[in-house]
Amino acid sequence: MGEMLHFFANSFFAAALLSVAIGVVGSLMLINRYNYLAASIAHGSYGGVGMALYLGSSILLGATLFAVALALLLAFMTYRRHRHLDIFIGVLWAVGMSIGIIFTDLTPGYTTDLLSYLFGDILMIPNSDLWFMGAVDLLATLFLSVFYHQLLAIAYDKEFALTRSVPVALLHTCTLLLIALTIVMSIRSIGLILVIALFSIPPYIAERFAKNFWQMVLLSVPIAFFIIASGLTIAYYLDISATATIILLAALAFSITFLQGER
Amino acid sequence: MRLPAVEVRRLYFRYDKEYVLEDVTATIWDQEYIAIIGPNGGGKSTFIRLLLGLVQPTKGEILLYNKPPLQARHLVGYLPQNVNFNLEIPLLAREVILQGRLGPKKFRFDATDYKLLAQVAKELEIDTLLDKKIANLSGGERQRVLLARALITKPKLLILDEPTAAVDINAQKRIYAILKTLKMTKIVISHDINILLEGVDRVFYLNRRLFIHENIPLKLKNNGGHFCEMELFEELKRRCDG
Ligand SMILES: Nc1ncnc2c1ncn2[C@@H]1O[C@H](COP(=O)(O)OP(=O)(O)OP(=O)(O)O)[C@@H](O)[C@H]1O
Ligand SMILES: [Mg+2]
């Protein structure tokens, strides 16, 4: 029972830390239209999970290194706005996943449940992950606070930002790196398949009510926390998958907002 | 002695195989008011993107106040052609205007910036728009906000790419009237030949090659301004070839 409570407390902690990341990084993703890029990093980072399993090293480390490498590659490719960019992004996505699958196949006596990386398990968050999440949250918040106006200028009108000598390439790369770290920190709790939906929906809802970007970020956090915490509670009592419940709740909130906007 | 603001020598540029600009040579003087006209795809936007250092010449040389474009950016105020702005960003008009005060090492706005904001808003009569979301402004209102963003940089050289696109006739007149009073070097791209009646010093006609006209505005005035764009282009071409 004590054990159970401990895990439950940890998952609420994780929910809070996730919500901050969703507020900051999810909002940055939305205004830059990076959701597809982020999904590519999320899925591609499975390559790092497979390699880490094969080499017997830390999965968090493997996924982090792999996601960071993907982010750098994508930053380089997107900055010059290649033709057929979306094809490259899709290919990277598939290549990463394939590398992951092959390495898991090659791993002798592989027992870890593949599903737990694809869908996560927010009820089983170890303390070490919470520290990692806290660190990423801090980094993201600092990044946004310092470069707030420059980041918005780039998202709104990149060419104009360039003419003001804003370091566009550097900030673009840093944003993608931050997205990579955020995705990795979320894999164990919500899994790499569902992570993008959870990062997109609260900022989308918040945007409807926000006058400026700070408001959007600050509103996204409680919206995200409310969705995750309710999902956790419902899942716990019905004994169903927490991640799936959270995503369905998020989708419900998304639909309501969407329909309200349509009227 | 007149000071050159922009010097372009034997400029060639291509994105892919075909040249978009060929052998363009021109000098624009300090305080001059230049209108750039020409057909769609004629290379007008490309020309000013070269002046801004957003793309690099394939061949040739560009100087802005005796500096290469990348080192002269702080001297330039720019209004881009209204194409790929992301309108889903919650952003107030005042925040957009203040973007003009950003710089490589400037992250925060100070009292001077806010003073300039108030000044430029008054000048362009957009005080009441400042606290509206940029996405909710009409096309004409947004163009005036973007003009304010270009002007708040306190530029020596103002470069506007179709500032009157999607702007109704009265708002157009207003923008031209404002431009007339601004004391700086001005380069304005327009498809709207009314601009030629509004105090322009010279007209650049750009269609891969550059043709410069010194006195078209006068001719237009004599005709009561009744030129349609096609006629004007024909006239310009004929004169340039002849
Ligand atoms: N990023 C790009 N990559 C490749 N080709 C381009 C690019 N931008 C413009 N072009 C091409 O260069 C030519 C000149 O384009 P530009 O935008 O300079 O024309 P413009 O005179 O500004 O036209 P408009 O009046 O329609 O604004 C066009 O043929 C266009 O297709
Ligand atoms: Mg153009």
Coordinates of C-alpha atoms and ligand atoms in Angstrom, one line a residue:
Chain A
M1 CA 0.0 0.0 0.0
G2 CA 2.8 2.4 0.9
E3 CA 4.5 1.4 -2.3
M4 CA 1.3 2.1 -4.2
L5 CA 0.9 5.6 -2.7
H6 CA 4.5 6.4 -3.5
F7 CA 4.0 5.6 -7.1
F8 CA 0.8 7.6 -7.2
A9 CA 2.5 10.6 -5.7
N10 CA 5.3 10.2 -8.2
S11 CA 2.9 10.2 -11.1
F12 CA 1.2 13.4 -9.9
F13 CA 4.7 14.9 -9.6
A14 CA 5.4 13.7 -13.1
A15 CA 2.1 15.2 -14.2
A16 CA 3.0 18.6 -12.8
L17 CA 6.5 18.5 -14.4
L18 CA 5.1 17.4 -17.7
S19 CA 2.5 20.2 -17.7
V20 CA 5.2 22.8 -17.4
A21 CA 7.0 21.3 -20.4
I22 CA 3.8 21.1 -22.3
G23 CA 3.1 24.8 -21.5
V24 CA 6.5 26.0 -22.6
V25 CA 7.7 23.6 -25.3
G26 CA 4.2 22.6 -26.6
S27 CA 3.4 26.3 -27.1
L28 CA 6.7 26.9 -28.9
M29 CA 5.9 23.9 -31.1
L30 CA 2.5 25.2 -32.0
I31 CA 3.5 28.7 -33.0
N32 CA 6.4 27.4 -35.1
R33 CA 4.3 24.6 -36.6
Y34 CA 6.9 22.1 -35.5
N35 CA 4.5 19.4 -34.6
Y36 CA 5.4 17.2 -37.5
L37 CA 9.1 17.7 -36.8
A38 CA 8.6 16.9 -33.1
A39 CA 6.7 13.7 -34.1
S40 CA 9.6 12.7 -36.2
I41 CA 12.1 13.2 -33.4
A42 CA 9.8 11.3 -31.0
H43 CA 9.4 8.3 -33.2
G44 CA 13.0 8.4 -34.5
S45 CA 14.4 8.4 -31.0
Y46 CA 13.2 4.8 -30.7
G47 CA 16.5 4.1 -32.5
G48 CA 18.3 5.2 -29.4
V49 CA 16.1 3.0 -27.2
G50 CA 17.0 -0.1 -29.3
M51 CA 20.7 0.7 -29.4
A52 CA 20.8 1.3 -25.6
L53 CA 19.0 -2.1 -25.0
Y54 CA 21.5 -3.8 -27.3
L55 CA 24.6 -2.2 -25.7
G56 CA 23.1 -2.7 -22.2
S57 CA 23.4 1.0 -21.4
S58 CA 20.9 3.5 -20.0
I59 CA 17.8 3.8 -22.1
L60 CA 17.3 7.4 -21.1
L61 CA 20.9 8.2 -22.2
G62 CA 20.5 6.3 -25.5
A63 CA 17.2 8.0 -26.4
T64 CA 18.6 11.4 -25.4
L65 CA 21.7 11.1 -27.6
F66 CA 19.7 9.8 -30.5
A67 CA 17.0 12.5 -30.2
V68 CA 19.6 15.2 -29.9
A69 CA 21.3 13.9 -33.1
L70 CA 18.0 13.8 -34.9
A71 CA 17.2 17.4 -33.8
L72 CA 20.6 18.7 -35.0
L73 CA 20.0 17.0 -38.4
L74 CA 16.5 18.4 -38.7
A75 CA 17.7 21.8 -37.6
F76 CA 20.2 21.8 -40.4
M77 CA 17.7 20.5 -43.0
T78 CA 14.9 22.8 -42.1
Y79 CA 16.9 26.0 -41.7
R80 CA 17.5 26.2 -45.5
R81 CA 13.9 25.1 -46.1
H82 CA 14.6 22.2 -48.5
R83 CA 12.2 21.2 -51.2
H84 CA 10.4 18.0 -50.2
L85 CA 11.3 18.7 -46.6
D86 CA 8.3 16.7 -45.3
I87 CA 9.5 13.6 -47.1
F88 CA 12.9 13.9 -45.4
I89 CA 11.2 14.3 -42.1
G90 CA 9.1 11.2 -42.7
V91 CA 12.1 9.2 -43.8
L92 CA 14.1 10.1 -40.7
W93 CA 11.1 9.1 -38.6
A94 CA 11.0 5.6 -40.2
V95 CA 14.7 5.1 -40.2
G96 CA 15.0 5.8 -36.5
M97 CA 12.2 3.4 -35.7
S98 CA 13.7 0.7 -37.9
I99 CA 17.1 1.0 -36.3
G100 CA 15.3 0.6 -32.9
I101 CA 13.4 -2.5 -34.0
I102 CA 16.5 -4.2 -35.5
F103 CA 18.6 -3.6 -32.4
T104 CA 15.9 -4.9 -30.1
D105 CA 15.7 -8.0 -32.3
L106 CA 19.4 -8.4 -32.0
T107 CA 19.4 -8.1 -28.2
P108 CA 19.8 -11.5 -26.7
G109 CA 17.2 -12.4 -24.1
Y110 CA 15.3 -9.2 -24.7
T111 CA 12.5 -9.0 -22.2
T112 CA 11.6 -5.4 -21.7
D113 CA 8.1 -4.7 -22.9
L114 CA 8.3 -2.7 -26.2
L115 CA 4.8 -1.3 -25.5
S116 CA 6.1 0.6 -22.5
Y117 CA 8.2 2.8 -24.7
L118 CA 5.5 3.2 -27.3
F119 CA 2.8 4.0 -24.8
G120 CA 4.6 4.8 -21.6
D121 CA 3.5 4.2 -18.1
I122 CA 3.1 7.3 -15.9
L123 CA 2.3 5.1 -12.9
M124 CA 5.9 3.7 -12.9
I125 CA 8.0 6.8 -12.9
P126 CA 11.3 6.4 -11.1
N127 CA 12.7 9.3 -9.0
S128 CA 15.7 9.7 -11.4
D129 CA 13.3 10.6 -14.2
L130 CA 11.7 13.2 -12.1
W131 CA 15.0 14.9 -11.7
F132 CA 15.6 14.8 -15.4
M133 CA 12.2 16.3 -16.0
G134 CA 12.7 19.0 -13.5
A135 CA 16.0 19.9 -15.2
V136 CA 14.4 20.1 -18.6
D137 CA 11.6 22.2 -17.3
L138 CA 14.0 24.6 -15.8
L139 CA 16.0 24.8 -19.0
A140 CA 13.0 25.4 -21.1
T141 CA 11.6 28.1 -18.9
L142 CA 15.0 29.9 -18.8
F143 CA 15.3 29.7 -22.5
L144 CA 11.9 31.1 -23.1
S145 CA 12.3 33.9 -20.6
V146 CA 15.6 35.1 -22.0
F147 CA 14.8 34.8 -25.7
Y148 CA 11.1 35.4 -25.5
H149 CA 10.9 38.3 -28.0
Q150 CA 13.4 36.9 -30.4
L151 CA 11.7 33.5 -30.5
L152 CA 8.3 35.2 -31.2
A153 CA 9.9 37.3 -33.9
I154 CA 11.3 34.3 -35.6
A155 CA 8.0 32.4 -35.4
Y156 CA 6.0 35.3 -36.7
D157 CA 8.3 36.4 -39.5
K158 CA 11.7 34.7 -39.9
E159 CA 12.9 37.0 -42.7
F160 CA 12.2 40.2 -40.7
A161 CA 14.0 38.6 -37.7
L162 CA 17.0 38.0 -39.9
T163 CA 17.0 41.6 -41.0
R164 CA 17.2 42.6 -37.3
S165 CA 20.3 40.3 -37.0
V166 CA 18.5 38.0 -34.6
P167 CA 20.5 34.8 -34.4
V168 CA 17.8 32.8 -36.2
A169 CA 19.8 29.6 -37.0
L170 CA 21.1 29.3 -33.4
L171 CA 17.7 29.8 -31.8
H172 CA 16.0 27.5 -34.3
T173 CA 18.5 24.8 -33.4
C174 CA 18.2 25.4 -29.7
T175 CA 14.4 25.1 -30.0
L176 CA 14.6 21.8 -31.7
L177 CA 17.2 20.5 -29.2
L178 CA 14.8 21.6 -26.4
I179 CA 12.0 19.7 -28.1
A180 CA 14.2 16.6 -28.3
L181 CA 15.0 16.7 -24.6
T182 CA 11.4 17.3 -23.8
I183 CA 10.3 14.4 -25.8
V184 CA 12.8 12.1 -24.2
M185 CA 11.8 13.2 -20.8
S186 CA 8.2 12.3 -21.6
I187 CA 8.7 8.9 -23.2
R188 CA 8.7 6.9 -20.1
S189 CA 5.5 8.6 -18.8
I190 CA 3.4 8.9 -22.0
G191 CA 5.3 7.0 -24.6
L192 CA 6.6 8.2 -27.9
I193 CA 3.4 7.6 -30.0
L194 CA 1.1 9.8 -27.9
V195 CA 3.5 12.4 -26.8
I196 CA 2.8 14.8 -29.7
A197 CA -0.9 14.8 -29.2
L198 CA -0.5 15.7 -25.5
F199 CA 1.9 18.5 -26.3
S200 CA -0.3 19.9 -29.0
I201 CA -3.7 20.0 -27.4
P202 CA -3.3 22.2 -24.2
P203 CA -1.6 25.0 -26.1
Y204 CA -4.2 24.8 -28.9
I205 CA -6.9 25.3 -26.3
A206 CA -5.0 28.0 -24.5
E207 CA -4.5 29.9 -27.7
R208 CA -8.2 30.5 -28.0
F209 CA -8.2 32.5 -24.8
A210 CA -4.8 34.0 -24.8
K211 CA -4.1 37.6 -25.9
N212 CA -0.3 37.1 -26.0
F213 CA 2.2 34.3 -25.9
W214 CA 2.9 34.4 -22.2
Q215 CA -0.8 33.9 -21.5
M216 CA -0.8 31.0 -23.8
V217 CA 2.1 29.4 -22.0
L218 CA 0.7 30.1 -18.6
L219 CA -2.8 28.8 -19.5
S220 CA -1.5 25.7 -21.1
V221 CA 0.1 24.5 -17.8
P222 CA -3.1 24.2 -15.7
I223 CA -5.0 22.8 -18.7
A224 CA -2.4 20.1 -19.2
F225 CA -2.3 19.3 -15.5
F226 CA -6.0 19.1 -15.2
I227 CA -6.2 16.7 -18.2
I228 CA -3.3 14.5 -17.0
A229 CA -4.4 14.4 -13.4
S230 CA -8.0 13.5 -14.2
G231 CA -6.8 10.9 -16.6
L232 CA -4.6 9.4 -14.0
T233 CA -7.3 9.2 -11.4
I234 CA -9.9 7.7 -13.8
A235 CA -7.4 5.2 -15.1
Y236 CA -6.4 4.2 -11.5
Y237 CA -10.0 3.6 -10.4
L238 CA -11.1 1.8 -13.6
D239 CA -7.8 -0.1 -13.8
I240 CA -7.2 0.9 -17.5
S241 CA -4.2 2.4 -19.3
A242 CA -3.4 5.8 -17.9
T243 CA -1.8 7.1 -21.1
A244 CA -4.8 6.2 -23.3
T245 CA -7.2 7.7 -20.8
I246 CA -5.2 10.9 -20.7
I247 CA -5.1 11.2 -24.5
L248 CA -8.8 10.5 -24.8
L249 CA -9.6 13.2 -22.3
A250 CA -7.3 15.6 -24.1
A251 CA -9.0 14.8 -27.4
L252 CA -12.4 15.4 -25.8
A253 CA -11.2 18.8 -24.6
F254 CA -9.8 19.5 -28.0
S255 CA -13.1 18.6 -29.7
I256 CA -15.1 20.8 -27.4
T257 CA -12.8 23.8 -28.1
F258 CA -12.7 23.1 -31.8
L259 CA -16.5 22.9 -32.1
Q260 CA -16.9 26.1 -30.0
G261 CA -14.5 27.9 -32.3
E262 CA -16.5 26.7 -35.4
R263 CA -19.7 28.2 -34.3
Chain B
M1 CA 27.9 66.2 -53.0
R2 CA 25.2 63.6 -53.0
L3 CA 25.8 60.5 -50.9
P4 CA 25.1 57.1 -52.3
A5 CA 22.8 55.1 -50.2
V6 CA 22.7 51.9 -52.3
E7 CA 25.3 51.0 -55.0
V8 CA 24.7 47.9 -57.1
R9 CA 27.3 46.9 -59.7
R10 CA 26.9 44.2 -62.4
L11 CA 24.6 42.2 -60.2
Y12 CA 23.6 38.7 -61.3
F13 CA 21.4 36.4 -59.3
R14 CA 19.7 33.0 -59.8
Y15 CA 18.0 30.6 -57.4
D16 CA 18.3 27.6 -59.8
K17 CA 19.5 27.5 -63.3
E18 CA 17.8 30.6 -64.8
Y19 CA 18.9 34.1 -63.9
V20 CA 16.3 36.1 -62.0
L21 CA 18.4 39.2 -62.2
E22 CA 20.9 40.0 -64.9
D23 CA 23.5 42.7 -65.1
V24 CA 21.8 45.1 -62.7
T25 CA 23.7 48.3 -62.1
A26 CA 22.2 51.2 -60.1
T27 CA 23.0 53.9 -57.6
I28 CA 20.4 55.2 -55.2
W29 CA 21.2 58.4 -53.5
D30 CA 20.7 59.3 -49.9
Q31 CA 17.2 60.8 -49.3
E32 CA 16.0 59.6 -52.7
Y33 CA 12.5 58.1 -53.2
I34 CA 12.5 55.1 -55.6
A35 CA 9.5 53.1 -56.8
I36 CA 10.2 49.7 -58.2
I37 CA 7.6 48.3 -60.6
G38 CA 7.5 45.3 -62.9
P39 CA 5.6 42.2 -63.7
N40 CA 5.0 39.3 -61.3
G41 CA 8.2 37.3 -61.1
G42 CA 10.2 40.1 -62.5
G43 CA 12.7 39.9 -59.6
K44 CA 11.6 42.9 -57.5
S45 CA 11.4 41.0 -54.2
T46 CA 14.6 39.1 -55.0
F47 CA 16.3 42.5 -55.6
I48 CA 15.5 43.8 -52.2
R49 CA 16.2 40.5 -50.5
L50 CA 19.7 40.9 -52.0
L51 CA 19.9 44.4 -50.6
L52 CA 19.0 43.0 -47.2
G53 CA 21.6 40.2 -47.4
L54 CA 18.8 37.6 -47.1
V55 CA 20.3 36.0 -50.3
Q56 CA 23.8 36.4 -51.7
P57 CA 24.6 37.6 -55.3
T58 CA 25.7 35.0 -57.8
K59 CA 27.9 37.7 -59.2
G60 CA 28.4 41.4 -58.6
E61 CA 28.6 43.8 -55.8
I62 CA 26.2 45.5 -53.4
L63 CA 27.0 48.3 -51.0
L64 CA 24.6 50.0 -48.5
Y65 CA 26.1 53.2 -47.2
N66 CA 29.5 51.8 -48.2
K67 CA 29.0 48.6 -46.3
P68 CA 28.2 45.1 -47.5
P69 CA 24.5 44.3 -46.8
L70 CA 25.1 42.1 -43.8
Q71 CA 26.9 44.9 -42.0
A72 CA 24.3 47.5 -42.9
R73 CA 21.2 45.8 -41.6
H74 CA 20.8 48.1 -38.6
L75 CA 20.4 51.0 -41.0
V76 CA 17.5 49.4 -42.8
G77 CA 13.8 49.3 -42.1
Y78 CA 11.9 46.5 -43.9
L79 CA 8.4 45.6 -44.7
P80 CA 8.2 42.2 -46.4
Q81 CA 5.7 41.2 -49.0
N82 CA 2.8 39.8 -47.1
V83 CA 3.2 36.1 -47.7
N84 CA 4.0 33.6 -45.0
F85 CA 3.3 35.3 -41.7
N86 CA 2.1 32.8 -39.2
L87 CA -1.2 34.1 -38.0
E88 CA -1.8 31.5 -35.4
I89 CA 0.5 33.2 -32.9
P90 CA -1.2 35.1 -30.1
L91 CA 0.7 38.4 -30.5
L92 CA -0.5 42.0 -29.9
A93 CA 0.1 44.7 -32.5
R94 CA 2.4 46.5 -30.1
E95 CA 4.6 43.4 -29.7
V96 CA 4.9 43.1 -33.5
I97 CA 5.9 46.7 -33.8
L98 CA 8.5 46.4 -31.0
Q99 CA 10.1 43.5 -33.0
G100 CA 11.7 46.3 -35.0
R101 CA 13.8 47.2 -32.0
L102 CA 15.3 43.8 -31.6
G103 CA 19.0 43.2 -32.4
P104 CA 21.6 40.6 -32.2
K105 CA 22.3 41.3 -28.5
K106 CA 19.0 43.0 -27.6
F107 CA 16.5 40.9 -25.8
R108 CA 14.6 43.3 -23.7
F109 CA 12.8 46.6 -24.5
D110 CA 13.6 49.7 -22.6
A111 CA 12.1 53.2 -22.0
T112 CA 13.5 54.4 -25.3
D113 CA 11.8 51.6 -27.2
Y114 CA 8.4 52.3 -25.6
K115 CA 8.8 56.0 -26.3
L116 CA 9.5 55.3 -30.0
L117 CA 6.5 53.0 -30.0
A118 CA 4.2 55.7 -28.8
Q119 CA 5.8 58.1 -31.4
V120 CA 5.4 55.9 -34.4
A121 CA 1.9 54.8 -33.4
K122 CA 0.9 58.4 -33.3
E123 CA 2.5 59.2 -36.6
L124 CA 0.7 56.3 -38.3
E125 CA -2.5 56.8 -36.4
I126 CA -2.6 53.3 -35.0
D127 CA -2.8 54.0 -31.3
T128 CA -6.1 52.3 -31.1
L129 CA -4.8 49.1 -32.7
L130 CA -1.9 48.6 -30.4
D131 CA -3.6 46.3 -27.9
K132 CA -5.4 44.2 -30.6
K133 CA -4.3 40.8 -31.6
I134 CA -2.4 41.0 -34.9
A135 CA -4.4 38.1 -36.3
N136 CA -7.6 40.1 -35.8
L137 CA -6.6 43.2 -37.8
S138 CA -7.8 43.9 -41.3
G139 CA -5.3 43.7 -44.2
G140 CA -4.9 47.5 -44.3
E141 CA -4.5 47.8 -40.5
R142 CA -1.9 45.1 -40.5
Q143 CA 0.1 46.8 -43.2
R144 CA 0.2 50.0 -41.2
V145 CA 1.4 48.0 -38.1
L146 CA 4.1 46.4 -40.3
L147 CA 5.0 49.9 -41.6
A148 CA 5.4 51.0 -38.0
R149 CA 7.6 48.0 -37.3
A150 CA 9.8 49.1 -40.2
L151 CA 9.9 52.7 -39.0
I152 CA 10.6 52.1 -35.3
T153 CA 14.1 50.9 -36.3
K154 CA 14.8 54.6 -37.1
P155 CA 16.2 53.5 -40.5
K156 CA 18.3 55.6 -42.9
L157 CA 17.0 53.4 -45.7
L158 CA 13.3 52.2 -45.8
I159 CA 12.6 49.2 -48.0
L160 CA 8.9 48.4 -48.5
D161 CA 7.7 45.4 -50.5
E162 CA 4.2 46.1 -51.7
P163 CA 3.0 48.1 -48.6
T164 CA -0.4 48.7 -50.2
A165 CA -1.2 45.1 -51.2
A166 CA -4.7 44.4 -49.9
V167 CA -5.3 47.9 -48.8
D168 CA -8.3 49.9 -49.9
I169 CA -7.9 53.1 -51.9
N170 CA -8.3 55.5 -49.0
A171 CA -5.8 53.6 -46.9
Q172 CA -3.4 53.5 -49.9
K173 CA -3.6 57.3 -50.2
R174 CA -2.9 57.6 -46.5
I175 CA 0.1 55.3 -46.7
Y176 CA 1.5 57.2 -49.7
A177 CA 0.9 60.5 -47.9
I178 CA 2.8 59.3 -44.9
L179 CA 5.6 58.0 -47.1
K180 CA 5.9 61.4 -48.7
T181 CA 6.6 63.1 -45.4
L182 CA 9.3 60.6 -44.2
K183 CA 12.8 62.0 -44.5
M184 CA 15.0 59.1 -45.4
T185 CA 16.0 57.0 -48.4
K186 CA 12.9 55.1 -49.6
I187 CA 12.6 52.1 -51.9
V188 CA 9.0 51.0 -52.5
I189 CA 7.8 48.1 -54.6
S190 CA 4.3 48.5 -55.9
H191 CA 1.9 47.2 -58.5
D192 CA -0.1 50.3 -57.9
I193 CA 0.9 53.1 -60.2
N194 CA -0.8 55.7 -58.1
I195 CA 2.5 55.7 -56.2
L196 CA 4.1 57.4 -59.2
L197 CA 2.1 60.5 -58.5
E198 CA 3.2 60.7 -54.9
G199 CA 6.5 62.4 -54.9
V200 CA 8.7 59.5 -56.3
D201 CA 12.0 60.7 -57.6
R202 CA 12.8 57.8 -60.0
V203 CA 11.1 54.6 -61.2
F204 CA 12.9 51.3 -61.5
Y205 CA 11.3 48.9 -63.9
L206 CA 12.6 45.4 -63.1
N207 CA 12.0 42.4 -65.3
R208 CA 15.1 40.4 -65.0
R209 CA 17.0 43.4 -66.3
L210 CA 16.7 46.9 -64.7
F211 CA 15.4 49.9 -66.6
I212 CA 15.6 53.2 -64.8
H213 CA 13.3 56.1 -65.6
E214 CA 13.9 59.6 -64.4
N215 CA 10.7 61.4 -65.4
I216 CA 7.8 59.1 -65.8
P217 CA 5.9 60.7 -62.9
L218 CA 5.8 64.0 -64.7
K219 CA 4.5 62.3 -67.8
L220 CA 1.8 60.6 -65.8
K221 CA 0.7 63.8 -64.2
N222 CA 0.3 65.4 -67.6
N223 CA -2.0 62.5 -68.5
G224 CA -4.1 63.0 -65.5
G225 CA -2.7 59.7 -64.1
H226 CA -4.8 57.6 -66.5
F227 CA -2.3 54.9 -67.2
C228 CA -3.1 51.3 -66.7
E229 CA -0.3 49.1 -65.6
M230 CA 0.1 47.3 -68.8
E231 CA 0.3 50.5 -70.8
L232 CA 2.9 51.8 -68.5
F233 CA 5.0 48.7 -68.8
E234 CA 4.8 48.8 -72.5
E235 CA 5.7 52.5 -72.5
L236 CA 8.7 51.8 -70.3
K237 CA 9.9 48.9 -72.3
R238 CA 9.7 50.9 -75.5
R239 CA 11.7 53.7 -74.1
C240 CA 14.3 51.4 -72.6
D241 CA 14.8 49.4 -75.8
G242 CA 14.8 52.6 -78.0
Ligands
LIG1 N1 13.0 30.9 -52.9 C1 12.9 30.8 -54.3 N2 13.4 29.7 -54.9 C2 13.4 29.6 -56.2 N3 12.9 30.5 -57.1 C3 12.4 31.6 -56.5 C4 12.4 31.8 -55.1 N4 11.8 33.0 -54.9 C5 11.5 33.5 -56.1 N5 11.8 32.7 -57.1 C6 11.6 32.9 -58.5 O1 12.3 34.1 -58.8 C7 11.6 34.9 -59.7 C8 11.4 36.3 -59.2 O2 10.7 36.3 -58.0 P1 10.4 37.6 -57.2 O3 9.6 37.1 -55.9 O4 11.6 38.3 -57.0 O5 9.4 38.4 -58.1 P2 8.6 39.7 -57.9 O6 9.0 40.7 -58.9 O7 8.7 40.1 -56.5 O8 7.1 39.2 -58.2 P3 5.7 39.7 -57.5 O9 5.2 40.9 -58.2 O10 4.8 38.5 -57.8 O11 5.9 39.8 -56.0 C9 10.3 34.2 -59.9 O12 10.3 33.5 -61.2 C10 10.2 33.2 -58.8 O13 9.6 32.0 -59.3
MG2 MG 7.4 40.3 -54.9

